[in-house]
Coordinates of N, CA and C in Angstrom, one line a residue:
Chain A
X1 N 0.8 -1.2 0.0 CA 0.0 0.0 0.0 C 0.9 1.2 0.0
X2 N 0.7 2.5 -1.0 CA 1.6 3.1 -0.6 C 1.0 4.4 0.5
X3 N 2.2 4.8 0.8 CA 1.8 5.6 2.0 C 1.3 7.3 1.9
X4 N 1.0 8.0 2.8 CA 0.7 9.0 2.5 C 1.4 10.2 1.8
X5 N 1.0 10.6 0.2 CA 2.2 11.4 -0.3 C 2.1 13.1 -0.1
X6 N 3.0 13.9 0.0 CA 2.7 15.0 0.2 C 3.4 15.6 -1.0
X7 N 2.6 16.6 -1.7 CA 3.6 17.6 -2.6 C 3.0 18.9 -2.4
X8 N 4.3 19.8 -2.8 CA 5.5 19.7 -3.2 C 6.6 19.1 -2.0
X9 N 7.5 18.8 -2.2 CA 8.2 18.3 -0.6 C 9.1 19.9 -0.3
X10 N 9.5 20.7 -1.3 CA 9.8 21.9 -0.3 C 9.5 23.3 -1.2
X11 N 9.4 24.3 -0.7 CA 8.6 25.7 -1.3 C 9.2 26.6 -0.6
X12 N 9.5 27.4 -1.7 CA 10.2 29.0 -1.4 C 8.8 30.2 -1.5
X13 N 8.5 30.8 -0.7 CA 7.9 32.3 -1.1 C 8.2 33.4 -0.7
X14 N 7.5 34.0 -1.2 CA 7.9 35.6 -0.2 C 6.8 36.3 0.5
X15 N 6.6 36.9 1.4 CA 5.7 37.6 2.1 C 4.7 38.1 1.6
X16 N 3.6 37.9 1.7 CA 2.1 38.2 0.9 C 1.7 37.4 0.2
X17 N 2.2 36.1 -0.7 CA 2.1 35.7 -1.3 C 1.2 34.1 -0.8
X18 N 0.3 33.5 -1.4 CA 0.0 32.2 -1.4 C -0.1 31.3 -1.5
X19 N -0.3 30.2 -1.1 CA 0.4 28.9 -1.1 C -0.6 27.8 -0.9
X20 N -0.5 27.0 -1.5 CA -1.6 25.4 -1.9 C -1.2 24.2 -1.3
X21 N -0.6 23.6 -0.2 CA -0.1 22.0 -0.2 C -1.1 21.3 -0.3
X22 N -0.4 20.0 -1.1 CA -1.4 19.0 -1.7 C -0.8 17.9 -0.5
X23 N -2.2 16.8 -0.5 CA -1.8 15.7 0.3 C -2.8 14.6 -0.4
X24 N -2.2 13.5 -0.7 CA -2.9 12.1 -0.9 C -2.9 11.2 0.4
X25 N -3.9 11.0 0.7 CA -4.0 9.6 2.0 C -3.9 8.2 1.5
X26 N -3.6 7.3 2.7 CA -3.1 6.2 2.2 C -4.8 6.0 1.2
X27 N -4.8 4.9 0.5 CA -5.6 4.0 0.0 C -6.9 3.3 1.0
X28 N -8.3 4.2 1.0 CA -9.3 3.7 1.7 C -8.9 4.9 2.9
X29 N -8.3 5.6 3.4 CA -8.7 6.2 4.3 C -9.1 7.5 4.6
X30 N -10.1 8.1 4.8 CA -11.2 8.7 4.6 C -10.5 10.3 5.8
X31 N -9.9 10.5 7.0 CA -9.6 11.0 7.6 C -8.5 11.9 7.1
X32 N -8.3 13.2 7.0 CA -7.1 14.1 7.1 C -7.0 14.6 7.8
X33 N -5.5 14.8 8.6 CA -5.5 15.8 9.2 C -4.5 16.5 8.8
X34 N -3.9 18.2 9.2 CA -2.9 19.1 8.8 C -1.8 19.4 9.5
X35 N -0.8 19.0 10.1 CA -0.3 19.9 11.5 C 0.8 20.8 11.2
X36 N 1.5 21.4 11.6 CA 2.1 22.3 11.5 C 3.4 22.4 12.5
X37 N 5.0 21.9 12.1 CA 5.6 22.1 12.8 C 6.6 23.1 12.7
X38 N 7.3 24.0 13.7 CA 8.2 24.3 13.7 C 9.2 24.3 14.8
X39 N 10.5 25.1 14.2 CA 11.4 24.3 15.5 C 11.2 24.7 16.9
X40 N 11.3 23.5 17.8 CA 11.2 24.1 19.2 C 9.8 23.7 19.7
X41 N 8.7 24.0 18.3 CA 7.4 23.8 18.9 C 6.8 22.8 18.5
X42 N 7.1 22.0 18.7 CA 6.3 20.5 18.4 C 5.5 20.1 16.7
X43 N 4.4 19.3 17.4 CA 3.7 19.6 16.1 C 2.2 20.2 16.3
X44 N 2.1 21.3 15.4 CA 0.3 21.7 16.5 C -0.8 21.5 15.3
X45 N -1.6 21.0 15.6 CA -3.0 20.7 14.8 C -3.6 22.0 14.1
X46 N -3.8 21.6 12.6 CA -4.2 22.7 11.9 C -5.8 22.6 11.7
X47 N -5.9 21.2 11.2 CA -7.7 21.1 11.4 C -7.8 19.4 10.5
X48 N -8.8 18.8 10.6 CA -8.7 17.6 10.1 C -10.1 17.4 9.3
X49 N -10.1 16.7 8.2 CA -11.6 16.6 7.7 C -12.1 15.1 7.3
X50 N -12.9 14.6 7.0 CA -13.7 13.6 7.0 C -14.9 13.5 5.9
X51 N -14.7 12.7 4.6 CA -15.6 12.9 4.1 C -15.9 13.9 3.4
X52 N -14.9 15.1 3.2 CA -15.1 16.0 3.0 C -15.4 17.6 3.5
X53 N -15.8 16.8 4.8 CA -16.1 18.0 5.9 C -15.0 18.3 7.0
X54 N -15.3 19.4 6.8 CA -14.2 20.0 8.1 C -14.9 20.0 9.7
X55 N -14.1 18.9 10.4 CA -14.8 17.8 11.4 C -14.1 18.9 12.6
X56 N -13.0 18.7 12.7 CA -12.1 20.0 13.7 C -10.9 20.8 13.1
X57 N -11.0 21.9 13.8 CA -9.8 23.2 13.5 C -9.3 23.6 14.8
X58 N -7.6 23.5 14.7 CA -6.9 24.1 15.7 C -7.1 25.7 15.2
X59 N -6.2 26.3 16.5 CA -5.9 27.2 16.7 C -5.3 28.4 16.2
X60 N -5.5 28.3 14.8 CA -4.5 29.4 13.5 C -5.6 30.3 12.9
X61 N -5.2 31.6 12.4 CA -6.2 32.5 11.6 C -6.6 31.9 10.6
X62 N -7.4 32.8 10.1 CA -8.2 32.2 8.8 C -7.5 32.5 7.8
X63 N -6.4 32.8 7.9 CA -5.5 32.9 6.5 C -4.7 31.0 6.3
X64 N -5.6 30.2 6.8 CA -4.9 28.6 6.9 C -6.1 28.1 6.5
X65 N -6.3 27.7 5.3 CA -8.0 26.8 5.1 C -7.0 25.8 4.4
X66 N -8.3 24.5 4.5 CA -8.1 23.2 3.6 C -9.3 22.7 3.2
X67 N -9.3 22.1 2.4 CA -10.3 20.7 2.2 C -10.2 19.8 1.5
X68 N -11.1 19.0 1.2 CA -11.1 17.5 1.2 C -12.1 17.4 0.2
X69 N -11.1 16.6 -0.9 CA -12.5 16.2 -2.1 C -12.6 14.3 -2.2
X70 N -13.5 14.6 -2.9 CA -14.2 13.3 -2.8 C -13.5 11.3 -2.9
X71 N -12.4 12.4 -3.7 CA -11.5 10.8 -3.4 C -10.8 11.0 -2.2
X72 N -11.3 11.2 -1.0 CA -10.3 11.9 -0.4 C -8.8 12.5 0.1
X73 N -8.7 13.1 -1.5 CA -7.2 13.9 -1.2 C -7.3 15.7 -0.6
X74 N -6.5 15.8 -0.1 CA -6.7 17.0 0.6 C -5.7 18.2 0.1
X75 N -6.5 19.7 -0.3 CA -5.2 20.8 -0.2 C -5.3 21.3 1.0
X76 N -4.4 22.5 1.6 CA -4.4 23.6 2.4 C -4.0 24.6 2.0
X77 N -4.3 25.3 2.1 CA -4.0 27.1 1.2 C -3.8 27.9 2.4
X78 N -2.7 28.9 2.4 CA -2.0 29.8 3.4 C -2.1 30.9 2.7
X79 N -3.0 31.9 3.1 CA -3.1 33.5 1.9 C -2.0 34.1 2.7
X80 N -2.1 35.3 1.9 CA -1.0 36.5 3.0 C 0.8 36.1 3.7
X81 N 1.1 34.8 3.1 CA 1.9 34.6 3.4 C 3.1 35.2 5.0
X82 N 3.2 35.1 5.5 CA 3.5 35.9 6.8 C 5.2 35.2 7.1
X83 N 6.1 36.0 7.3 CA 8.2 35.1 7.7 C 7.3 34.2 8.5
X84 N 6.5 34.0 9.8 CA 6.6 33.0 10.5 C 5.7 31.7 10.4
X85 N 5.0 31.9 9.2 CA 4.7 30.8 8.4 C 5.9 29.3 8.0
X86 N 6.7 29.7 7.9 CA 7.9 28.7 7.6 C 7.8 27.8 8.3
X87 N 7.3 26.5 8.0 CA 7.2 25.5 9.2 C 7.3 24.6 7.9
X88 N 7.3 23.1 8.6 CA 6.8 22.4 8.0 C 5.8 21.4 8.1
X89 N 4.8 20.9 7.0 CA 3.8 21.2 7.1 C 3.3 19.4 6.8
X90 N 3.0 19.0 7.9 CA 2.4 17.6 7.9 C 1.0 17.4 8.0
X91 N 0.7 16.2 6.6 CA -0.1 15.8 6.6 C -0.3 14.4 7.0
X92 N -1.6 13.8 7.1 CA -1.4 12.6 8.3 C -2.9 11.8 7.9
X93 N -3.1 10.6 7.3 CA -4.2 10.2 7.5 C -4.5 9.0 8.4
X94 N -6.0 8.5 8.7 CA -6.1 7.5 9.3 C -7.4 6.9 9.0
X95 N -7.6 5.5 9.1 CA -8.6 4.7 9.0 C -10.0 5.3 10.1
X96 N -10.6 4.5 9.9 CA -11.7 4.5 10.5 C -11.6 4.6 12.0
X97 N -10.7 3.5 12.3 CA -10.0 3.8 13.9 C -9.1 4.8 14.5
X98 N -9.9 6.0 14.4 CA -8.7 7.3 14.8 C -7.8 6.9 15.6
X99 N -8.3 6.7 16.5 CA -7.4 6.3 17.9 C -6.0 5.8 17.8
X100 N -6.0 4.8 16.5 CA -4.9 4.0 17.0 C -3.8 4.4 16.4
X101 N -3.7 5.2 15.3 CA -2.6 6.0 14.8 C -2.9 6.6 13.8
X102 N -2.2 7.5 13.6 CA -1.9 8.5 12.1 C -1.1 8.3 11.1
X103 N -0.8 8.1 10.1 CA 0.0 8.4 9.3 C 0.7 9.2 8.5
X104 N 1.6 9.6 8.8 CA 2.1 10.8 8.4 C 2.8 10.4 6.6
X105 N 2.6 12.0 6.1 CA 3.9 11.9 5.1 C 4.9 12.5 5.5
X106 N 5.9 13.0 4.1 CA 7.1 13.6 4.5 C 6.7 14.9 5.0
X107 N 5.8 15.7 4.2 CA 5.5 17.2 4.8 C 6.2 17.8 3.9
X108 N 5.9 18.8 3.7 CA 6.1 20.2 2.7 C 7.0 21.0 4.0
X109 N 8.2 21.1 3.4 CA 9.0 22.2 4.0 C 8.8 23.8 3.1
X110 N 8.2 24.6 4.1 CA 7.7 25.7 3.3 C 8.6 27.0 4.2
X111 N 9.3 27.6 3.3 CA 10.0 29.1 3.5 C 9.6 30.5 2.8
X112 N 9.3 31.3 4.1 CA 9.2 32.7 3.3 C 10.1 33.4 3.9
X113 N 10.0 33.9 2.8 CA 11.3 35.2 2.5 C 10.9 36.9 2.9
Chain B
X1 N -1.4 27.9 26.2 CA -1.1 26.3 27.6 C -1.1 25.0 26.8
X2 N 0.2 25.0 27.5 CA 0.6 23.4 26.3 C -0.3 21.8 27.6
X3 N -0.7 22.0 27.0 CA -1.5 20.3 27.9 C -0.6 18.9 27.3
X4 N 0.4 19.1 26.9 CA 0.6 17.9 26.6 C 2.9 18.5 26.7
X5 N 3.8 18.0 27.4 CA 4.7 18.6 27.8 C 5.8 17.5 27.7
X6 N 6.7 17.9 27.2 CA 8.0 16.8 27.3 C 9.2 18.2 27.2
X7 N 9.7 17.8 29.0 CA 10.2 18.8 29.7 C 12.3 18.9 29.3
X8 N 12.4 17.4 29.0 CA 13.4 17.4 28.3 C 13.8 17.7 26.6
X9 N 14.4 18.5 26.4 CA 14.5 18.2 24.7 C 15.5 17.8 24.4
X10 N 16.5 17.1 25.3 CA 17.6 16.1 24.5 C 17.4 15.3 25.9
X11 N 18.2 14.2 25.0 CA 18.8 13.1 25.7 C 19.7 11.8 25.2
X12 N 20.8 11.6 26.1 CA 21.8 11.3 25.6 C 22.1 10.2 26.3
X13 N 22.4 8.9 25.3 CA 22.3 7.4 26.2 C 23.5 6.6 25.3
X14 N 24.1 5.8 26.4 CA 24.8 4.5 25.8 C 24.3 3.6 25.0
X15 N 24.5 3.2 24.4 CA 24.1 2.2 23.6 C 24.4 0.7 24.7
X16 N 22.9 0.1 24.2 CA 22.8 -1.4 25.7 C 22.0 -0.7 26.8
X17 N 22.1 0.6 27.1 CA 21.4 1.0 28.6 C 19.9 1.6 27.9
X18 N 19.6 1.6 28.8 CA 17.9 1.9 29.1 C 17.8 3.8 28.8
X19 N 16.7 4.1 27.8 CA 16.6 5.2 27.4 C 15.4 5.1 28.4
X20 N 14.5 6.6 29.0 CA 13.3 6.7 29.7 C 13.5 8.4 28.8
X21 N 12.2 8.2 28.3 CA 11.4 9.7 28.3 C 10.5 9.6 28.3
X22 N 10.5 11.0 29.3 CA 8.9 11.9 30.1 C 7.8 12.8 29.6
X23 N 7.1 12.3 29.3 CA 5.7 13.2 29.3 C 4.6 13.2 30.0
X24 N 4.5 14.7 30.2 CA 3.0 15.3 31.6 C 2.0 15.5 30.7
X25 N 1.2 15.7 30.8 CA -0.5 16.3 30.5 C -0.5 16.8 31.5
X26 N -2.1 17.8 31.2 CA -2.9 18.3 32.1 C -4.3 18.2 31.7
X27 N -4.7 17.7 30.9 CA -5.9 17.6 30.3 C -6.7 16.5 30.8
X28 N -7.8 16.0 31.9 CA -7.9 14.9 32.1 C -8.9 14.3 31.2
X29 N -9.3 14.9 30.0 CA -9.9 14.5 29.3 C -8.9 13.7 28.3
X30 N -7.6 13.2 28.3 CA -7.0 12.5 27.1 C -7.6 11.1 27.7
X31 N -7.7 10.4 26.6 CA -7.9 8.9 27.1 C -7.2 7.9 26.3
X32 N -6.4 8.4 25.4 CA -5.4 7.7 24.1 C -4.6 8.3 24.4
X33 N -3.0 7.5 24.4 CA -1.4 7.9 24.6 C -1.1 7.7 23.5
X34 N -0.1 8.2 22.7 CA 0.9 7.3 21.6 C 2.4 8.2 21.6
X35 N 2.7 7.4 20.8 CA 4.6 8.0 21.0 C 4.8 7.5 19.2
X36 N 5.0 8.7 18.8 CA 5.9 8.8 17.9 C 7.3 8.7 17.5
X37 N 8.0 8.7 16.7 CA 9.8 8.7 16.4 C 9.4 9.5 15.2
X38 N 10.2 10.3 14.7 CA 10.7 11.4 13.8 C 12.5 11.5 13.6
X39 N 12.6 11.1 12.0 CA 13.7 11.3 11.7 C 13.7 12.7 10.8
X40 N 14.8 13.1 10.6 CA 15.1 14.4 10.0 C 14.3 14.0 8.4
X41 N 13.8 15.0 7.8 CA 13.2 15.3 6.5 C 12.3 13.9 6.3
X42 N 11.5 13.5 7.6 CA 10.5 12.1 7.5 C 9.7 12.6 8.4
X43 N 8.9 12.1 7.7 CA 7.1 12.4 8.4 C 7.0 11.7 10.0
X44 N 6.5 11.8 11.2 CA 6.5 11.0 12.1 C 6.0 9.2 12.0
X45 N 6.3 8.5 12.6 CA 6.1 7.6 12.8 C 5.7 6.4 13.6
X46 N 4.4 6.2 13.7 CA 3.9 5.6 15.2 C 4.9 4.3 15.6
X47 N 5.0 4.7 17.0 CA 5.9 3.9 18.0 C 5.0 2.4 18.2
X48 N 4.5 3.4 19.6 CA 3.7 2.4 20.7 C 2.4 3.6 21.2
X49 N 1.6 3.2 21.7 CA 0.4 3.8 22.2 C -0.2 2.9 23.6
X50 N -1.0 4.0 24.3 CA -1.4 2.9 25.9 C -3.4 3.1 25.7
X51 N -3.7 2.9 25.8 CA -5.3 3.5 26.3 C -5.3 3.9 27.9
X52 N -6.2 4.8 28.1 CA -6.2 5.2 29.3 C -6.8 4.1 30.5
X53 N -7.3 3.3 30.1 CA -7.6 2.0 30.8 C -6.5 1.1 31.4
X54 N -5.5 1.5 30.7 CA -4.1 0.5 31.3 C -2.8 1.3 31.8
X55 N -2.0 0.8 32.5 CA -1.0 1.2 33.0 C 0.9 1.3 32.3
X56 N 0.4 -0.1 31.3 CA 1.6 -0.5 30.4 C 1.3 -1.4 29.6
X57 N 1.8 -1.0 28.5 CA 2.0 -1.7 27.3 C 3.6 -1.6 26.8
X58 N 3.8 -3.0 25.9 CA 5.2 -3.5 25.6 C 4.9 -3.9 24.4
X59 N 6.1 -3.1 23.2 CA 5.9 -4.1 22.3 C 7.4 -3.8 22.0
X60 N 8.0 -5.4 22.2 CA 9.2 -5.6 21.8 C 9.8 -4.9 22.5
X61 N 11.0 -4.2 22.6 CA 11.6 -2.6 23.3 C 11.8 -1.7 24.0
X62 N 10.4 -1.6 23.4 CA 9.5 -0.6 23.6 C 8.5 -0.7 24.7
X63 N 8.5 -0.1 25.9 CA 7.3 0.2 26.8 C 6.9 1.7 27.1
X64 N 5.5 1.5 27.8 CA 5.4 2.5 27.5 C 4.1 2.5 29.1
X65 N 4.3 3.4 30.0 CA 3.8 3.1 31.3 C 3.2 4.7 31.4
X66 N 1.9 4.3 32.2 CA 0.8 5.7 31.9 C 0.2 5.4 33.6
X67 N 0.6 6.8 34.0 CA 0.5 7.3 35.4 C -0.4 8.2 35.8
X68 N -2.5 7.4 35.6 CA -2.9 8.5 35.0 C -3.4 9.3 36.2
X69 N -2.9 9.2 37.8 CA -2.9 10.3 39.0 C -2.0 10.9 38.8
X70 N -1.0 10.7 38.2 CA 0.3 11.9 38.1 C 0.3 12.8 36.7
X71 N -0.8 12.2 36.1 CA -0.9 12.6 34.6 C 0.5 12.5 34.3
X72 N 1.4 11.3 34.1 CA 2.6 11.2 33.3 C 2.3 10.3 32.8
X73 N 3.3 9.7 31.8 CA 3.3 9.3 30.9 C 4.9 8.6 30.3
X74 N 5.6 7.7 30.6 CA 6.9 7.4 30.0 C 7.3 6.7 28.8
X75 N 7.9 6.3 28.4 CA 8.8 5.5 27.5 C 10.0 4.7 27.7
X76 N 10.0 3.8 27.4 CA 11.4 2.8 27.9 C 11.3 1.9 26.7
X77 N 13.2 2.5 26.6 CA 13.4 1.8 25.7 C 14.7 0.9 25.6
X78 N 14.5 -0.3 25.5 CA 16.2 -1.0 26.2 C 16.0 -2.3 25.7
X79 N 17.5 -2.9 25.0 CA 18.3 -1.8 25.0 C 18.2 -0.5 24.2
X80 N 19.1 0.3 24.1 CA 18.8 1.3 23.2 C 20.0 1.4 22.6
X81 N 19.6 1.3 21.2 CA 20.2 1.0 19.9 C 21.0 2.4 19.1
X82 N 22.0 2.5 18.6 CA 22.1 3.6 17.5 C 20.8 4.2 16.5
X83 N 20.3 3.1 15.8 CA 19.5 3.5 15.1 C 18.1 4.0 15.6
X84 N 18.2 4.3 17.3 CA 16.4 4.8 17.8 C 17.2 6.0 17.9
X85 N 18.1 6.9 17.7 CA 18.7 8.4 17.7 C 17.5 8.6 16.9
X86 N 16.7 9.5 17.6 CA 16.0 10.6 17.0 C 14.9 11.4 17.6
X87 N 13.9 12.1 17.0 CA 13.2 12.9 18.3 C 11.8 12.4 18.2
X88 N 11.4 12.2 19.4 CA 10.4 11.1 19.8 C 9.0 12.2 20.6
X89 N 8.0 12.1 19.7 CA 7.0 13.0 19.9 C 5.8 12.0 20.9
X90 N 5.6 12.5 21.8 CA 4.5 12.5 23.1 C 3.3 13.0 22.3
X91 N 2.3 12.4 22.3 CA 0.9 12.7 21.5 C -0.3 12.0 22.7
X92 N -1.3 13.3 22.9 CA -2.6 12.3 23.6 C -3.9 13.0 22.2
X93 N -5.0 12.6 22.9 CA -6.1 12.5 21.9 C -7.0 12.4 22.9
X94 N -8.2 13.3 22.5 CA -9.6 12.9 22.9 C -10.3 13.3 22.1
X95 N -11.7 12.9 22.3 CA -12.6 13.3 21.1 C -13.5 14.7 21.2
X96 N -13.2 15.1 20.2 CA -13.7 16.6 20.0 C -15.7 16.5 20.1
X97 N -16.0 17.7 20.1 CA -17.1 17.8 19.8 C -18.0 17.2 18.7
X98 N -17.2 17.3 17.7 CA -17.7 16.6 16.6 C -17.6 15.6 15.7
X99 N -16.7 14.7 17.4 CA -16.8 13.6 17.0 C -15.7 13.1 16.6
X100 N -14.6 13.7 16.1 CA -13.6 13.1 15.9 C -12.5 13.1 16.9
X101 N -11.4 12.9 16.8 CA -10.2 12.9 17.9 C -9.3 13.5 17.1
X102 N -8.5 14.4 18.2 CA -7.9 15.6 18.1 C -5.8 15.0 18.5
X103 N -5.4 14.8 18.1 CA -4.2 14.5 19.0 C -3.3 15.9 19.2
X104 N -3.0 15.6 20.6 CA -1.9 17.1 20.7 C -0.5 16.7 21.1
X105 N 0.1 17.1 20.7 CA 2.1 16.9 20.8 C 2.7 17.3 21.8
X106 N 3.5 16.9 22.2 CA 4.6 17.7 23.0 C 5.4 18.4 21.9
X107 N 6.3 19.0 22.4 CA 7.3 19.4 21.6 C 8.3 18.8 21.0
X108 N 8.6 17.5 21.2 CA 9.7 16.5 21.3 C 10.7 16.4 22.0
X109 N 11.2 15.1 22.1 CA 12.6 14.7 22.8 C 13.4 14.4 21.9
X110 N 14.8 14.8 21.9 CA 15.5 14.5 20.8 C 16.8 13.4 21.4
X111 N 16.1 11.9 21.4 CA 17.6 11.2 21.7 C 18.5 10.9 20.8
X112 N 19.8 10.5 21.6 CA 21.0 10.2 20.7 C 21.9 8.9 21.5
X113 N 21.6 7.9 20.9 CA 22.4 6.8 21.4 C 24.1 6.4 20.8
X114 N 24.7 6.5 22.0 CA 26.1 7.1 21.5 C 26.5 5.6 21.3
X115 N 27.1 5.1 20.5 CA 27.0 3.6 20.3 C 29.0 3.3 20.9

C-alpha cells in the first residue's frame, strides 16, 4: 500500500504571497489531518476533515483553510503569506479507527522570505 | 497552555542502557497515549500507544507506562540502539465535539544513542 504522499516536498515564497499544499491519504482512508511544525514547537494541529467535511480546527487564523474532495485527497492554502509561516507542514491520515494511529507523510518544508 | 509537555529536549544514552522519556498532560480529558519517532526530513512515525484504561503496554523494546494520577506518561526503551537516535513526539487524543479525535504533541525529545 503506498503511503501517504505529500507535494510539493519543499517551497520558497515571499511575504504576501500564497500557497496550496497537496496531500494524498493512504488507500481507503477517509480521515485528514494538517499539522504544522516548527522548530522548538512540536507539532500543532491545523484542522482535520472527514468525508469531506471539516470535522475539527486548531488554533490558526483564517488565513490557513483546507479541504477535502471526494477521493479523499486534501489541499491547504495559506493566503498572506507571513516570515513566520515557515514551518513544516504535515499531513497525516487514518482509517476509521482514529485512535490508533496516524499516518504521516514527508510534509512540505515551506520558506518565506 | 501546552497540555501535553515533554520537559526534556535532548537526551543522551549508551548504547545497551535503558533510554526513559517523560511526558506530563494536564488535560484529564485525554484517554489515548501514543509515542511517535521522527527522523530528520520524515514524516512522524507511530511507535507504541497505551489506552487510558491500562497502566503498560510492551511491544518488543518498547514500553510504555501511563501514570494517570500523576498525569505522566513514560517511555522505555532498552536496549537502546544507534539506530532509535531521533526525536520522539509524546501525542494524547480525545474526542472533540464533533466527533472526531484531536491529538496534541509535545514538543519532542531529541535522543541520541552514542554507540
Amino acid at each position: 500500500k503506498a503511503g501517504v504522499t505529500q507535494t510539493p516536498r519543499y517551497l520558497i515564497k515571499t511575504r504576501g504571497q500564497q500557497v496550496t499544499l497537496s496531500c494524498s491519504p493512504i488507500s481507503g482512508h477517509r480521515s485528514v489531518s494538517w499539522y504544522q511544525q516548527t522548530p522548538g514547537q512540536g507539532l500543532q494541529f491545523l484542522f482535520e476533515y472527514f468525508s469531506e467535511t471539516q470535522r475539527n480546527k486548531g488554533n490558526f487564523p483564517g488565513r490557513f483553510s483546507g479541504r477535502q474532495f471526494s477521493n479523499s485527497r486534501s489541499e491547504m492554502n495559506v493566503s498572506t503569506l507571513e516570515l513566520g509561516d515557515s514551518a513544516l507542514y504535515l499531513c497525516a491520515s487514518t482509517g476509521q479507527d482514529f485512535n490508533e494511529k496516524l499516518f504521516f507523510g514527508s510534509g512540505t518544508q515551506l520558506s518565506v522570505l | 497552555d501546552q497540555q501535553v509537555k515533554q520537559n526534556s529536549p535532548s537526551l543522551s544514552v549508551q548504547e545497551g542502557r535503558i533510554s526513559i522519556l517523560n511526558c506530563d498532560y494536564t488535560n484529564s480529558m485525554f484517554d489515548y497515549f501514543l509515542w511517535y519517532k521522527k527522523y530528520p526530513a520524515e514524516g512522524p512515525t507511530f511507535l507504541i500507544s497505551i489506552s487510558s484504561i491500562k497502566d503498560k503496554n510492551e511491544d518488543g523494546r518498547f514500553t510504555v507506562f501511563l501514570n494517570k494520577s500523576a498525569k505522566h506518561l513514560s517511555l522505555h526503551i532498552v536496549p537502546s540502539q544507534p539506530g532509535d537516535s531521533a526525536v520522539y513526539f509524546c501525542a494524547a487524543s480525545a474526542i472533540s465535539g464533533a466527533g472526531s479525535y484531536q491529538l496534541t504533541f509535545g514538543k519532542g525529545t531529541k535522543l541520541s544513542v552514542i554507540p
